[in-house]
Amino acid sequence: MWIAGLSGGIAAYVTTPFTLISIRQICDSQTRPEWRRNYEGVSGALNKLGDKKFTGSFVNVLRHVLINITLTAPFDFFQESLYLRFGDYGFVHPLAIFLAAGVSSLITLPIDNARTRIMNAHSDPSRNRLNYKGLIDIFSKSIQHEKSRFALLAGFYSYFGSTLIYAYLTVGITSGITDALKRNAGLK
């Protein structure tokens, strides 16, 4: 579990500039034309960002660490619990993946939405609808200004679908490789 979190964190930190550029390019279409960043490709955006390439890296790393941990640990728990309760039936593995993806989505979606808000924020505070001081500030202002405790769960169903497919492919590929290695070593 911790290996999954650590590897996810390292990968997230290294890819933060690309995530930052992607989020800003997507959100640029919703910004006034005179405020748009108008990045010209990835290399142009990297040059334009200068020393701000890692804006939002903490939240990006946190999100990736949490998605890896909240998929692997719950999957193992659900897989074992379902196996002990029902035995080796065909629905045990897919149901464990489904439940783990649900847990992961509930935990990581608020972080993902906060990451988007941080990474899309303009350096000029007058251009932002809300200015945030940090992660806790995002949570409190989202609840306060959007008048819903579920503001940071916006997009849950599409996010859950994405997490479910990610989990199914990741666990499926990992299990397939692990099983093949065990068979080749005569362990199964």
XYZ file of C-alpha atoms in Angstrom:
188
model
C 0.000 0.000 0.000
C 2.750 2.462 0.923
C 4.753 1.518 -2.155
C 1.712 2.381 -4.274
C 1.376 5.718 -2.489
C 5.066 6.547 -2.795
C 5.259 5.667 -6.487
C 2.094 7.650 -7.160
C 3.528 10.636 -5.287
C 6.803 10.626 -7.200
C 5.024 10.295 -10.536
C 2.604 13.075 -9.592
C 5.373 15.486 -8.623
C 7.289 14.885 -11.850
C 4.157 15.330 -13.982
C 2.783 18.374 -12.091
C 3.787 20.889 -14.817
C 1.893 18.884 -17.441
C -1.178 18.571 -15.218
C -1.019 22.314 -14.542
C -0.860 23.103 -18.260
C -3.670 20.674 -19.074
C -6.020 22.124 -16.440
C -5.287 25.678 -17.518
C -5.770 24.901 -21.212
C -9.115 23.252 -20.480
C -10.323 26.122 -18.286
C -9.038 28.873 -20.604
C -12.140 28.591 -22.792
C -14.271 29.698 -19.813
C -12.111 32.752 -19.113
C -12.489 36.221 -20.592
C -10.434 36.429 -23.810
C -8.172 39.158 -22.415
C -7.400 37.018 -19.335
C -6.633 33.782 -21.166
C -3.177 32.348 -20.863
C -3.104 31.314 -24.541
C -0.385 28.714 -24.167
C 1.138 27.755 -27.502
C 1.797 24.070 -27.020
C 3.485 22.313 -24.145
C 6.991 23.726 -24.591
C 5.610 27.266 -24.924
C 3.553 26.773 -21.773
C 6.538 25.391 -19.845
C 8.591 28.431 -20.865
C 5.773 30.838 -19.991
C 5.295 29.251 -16.542
C 8.918 29.862 -15.611
C 9.475 29.162 -11.916
C 5.725 28.560 -11.336
C 5.828 25.128 -13.030
C 5.081 23.334 -9.787
C 2.083 25.409 -8.670
C -0.291 23.037 -6.921
C 2.269 20.242 -6.667
C 1.371 19.454 -3.034
C -2.291 18.869 -3.876
C -1.365 16.995 -7.055
C 0.947 14.666 -5.113
C -1.635 14.242 -2.345
C -4.306 13.287 -4.872
C -2.117 10.684 -6.571
C -0.871 9.203 -3.301
C -4.442 8.956 -2.036
C -5.810 7.421 -5.225
C -3.188 4.684 -5.141
C -3.595 4.002 -1.429
C -7.405 4.198 -1.478
C -7.561 1.724 -4.334
C -5.070 -0.878 -3.122
C -5.927 -1.101 0.584
C -9.751 -1.197 0.184
C -9.428 -3.622 -2.739
C -7.385 -6.036 -0.621
C -9.828 -5.661 2.276
C -12.949 -6.167 0.141
C -11.386 -9.004 -1.857
C -10.457 -10.918 1.290
C -13.747 -10.203 3.076
C -15.840 -11.255 0.096
C -13.718 -14.350 -0.485
C -14.087 -15.413 3.146
C -17.832 -14.818 3.060
C -18.721 -16.216 -0.392
C -15.760 -18.300 -1.529
C -14.106 -18.276 -4.927
C -17.030 -17.036 -7.022
C -16.666 -14.992 -10.194
C -18.320 -11.884 -8.773
C -15.906 -11.483 -5.822
C -13.041 -9.847 -7.747
C -15.152 -7.385 -9.813
C -17.259 -6.448 -6.769
C -14.120 -5.778 -4.718
C -12.830 -3.508 -7.500
C -16.208 -1.720 -7.693
C -16.305 -1.100 -3.926
C -12.656 0.035 -3.808
C -13.288 2.459 -6.685
C -16.245 3.884 -4.751
C -14.145 4.432 -1.621
C -11.337 5.955 -3.665
C -13.691 8.280 -5.532
C -15.293 9.600 -2.351
C -11.893 10.313 -0.803
C -10.007 11.682 -3.811
C -12.637 13.671 -5.744
C -12.644 16.597 -3.267
C -8.836 16.696 -3.532
C -9.074 16.548 -7.333
C -11.555 19.434 -7.418
C -9.350 21.437 -5.036
C -6.343 20.727 -7.254
C -8.215 22.089 -10.259
C -9.124 25.271 -8.378
C -5.547 25.834 -7.212
C -3.976 25.121 -10.575
C -6.457 27.260 -12.502
C -6.087 30.287 -10.209
C -4.595 33.400 -11.793
C -1.610 35.070 -10.167
C -3.604 38.338 -10.294
C -6.164 37.912 -7.465
C -8.661 40.253 -9.148
C -9.150 37.689 -11.919
C -10.259 34.905 -9.564
C -13.821 34.471 -8.390
C -12.444 33.240 -5.069
C -8.866 33.399 -3.824
C -7.620 30.518 -1.730
C -4.901 30.337 0.913
C -4.644 26.559 0.945
C -6.493 23.277 0.909
C -8.592 23.872 4.036
C -9.532 27.331 2.732
C -10.755 25.760 -0.510
C -12.953 23.333 1.389
C -14.472 25.996 3.634
C -15.023 28.569 0.852
C -16.519 25.942 -1.457
C -19.060 24.947 1.162
C -19.751 28.560 2.144
C -20.057 30.142 -1.320
C -21.561 27.236 -3.224
C -24.061 26.608 -0.419
C -23.551 22.845 -0.429
C -21.553 20.384 1.620
C -21.201 18.392 -1.589
C -19.648 21.169 -3.704
C -16.326 19.353 -3.933
C -18.057 16.162 -5.037
C -19.215 17.779 -8.276
C -18.707 15.359 -11.151
C -18.838 12.287 -8.906
C -20.381 9.833 -11.366
C -17.976 10.531 -14.221
C -15.055 10.529 -11.787
C -16.241 7.235 -10.307
C -16.522 5.749 -13.800
C -12.994 6.836 -14.596
C -11.674 5.505 -11.275
C -13.507 2.208 -11.790
C -11.968 1.687 -15.233
C -8.538 2.734 -13.924
C -8.850 0.309 -10.993
C -10.152 -2.546 -13.127
C -7.322 -2.204 -15.637
C -4.636 -1.660 -13.002
C -5.733 -4.558 -10.795
C -6.451 -6.759 -13.808
C -3.067 -6.181 -15.402
C -1.219 -6.481 -12.085
C -3.073 -9.685 -11.154
C -2.438 -11.159 -14.593
C 1.292 -10.473 -14.410
C 1.532 -11.673 -10.794
C -0.366 -14.885 -11.564
C 1.821 -15.577 -14.600
C 4.992 -15.066 -12.543
C 3.673 -17.378 -9.813
C 2.820 -20.077 -12.375
C 6.241 -19.806 -13.999
C 7.878 -20.142 -10.566
C 5.713 -23.166 -9.767
C 3.909 -21.407 -6.911
C 0.394 -21.820 -8.257
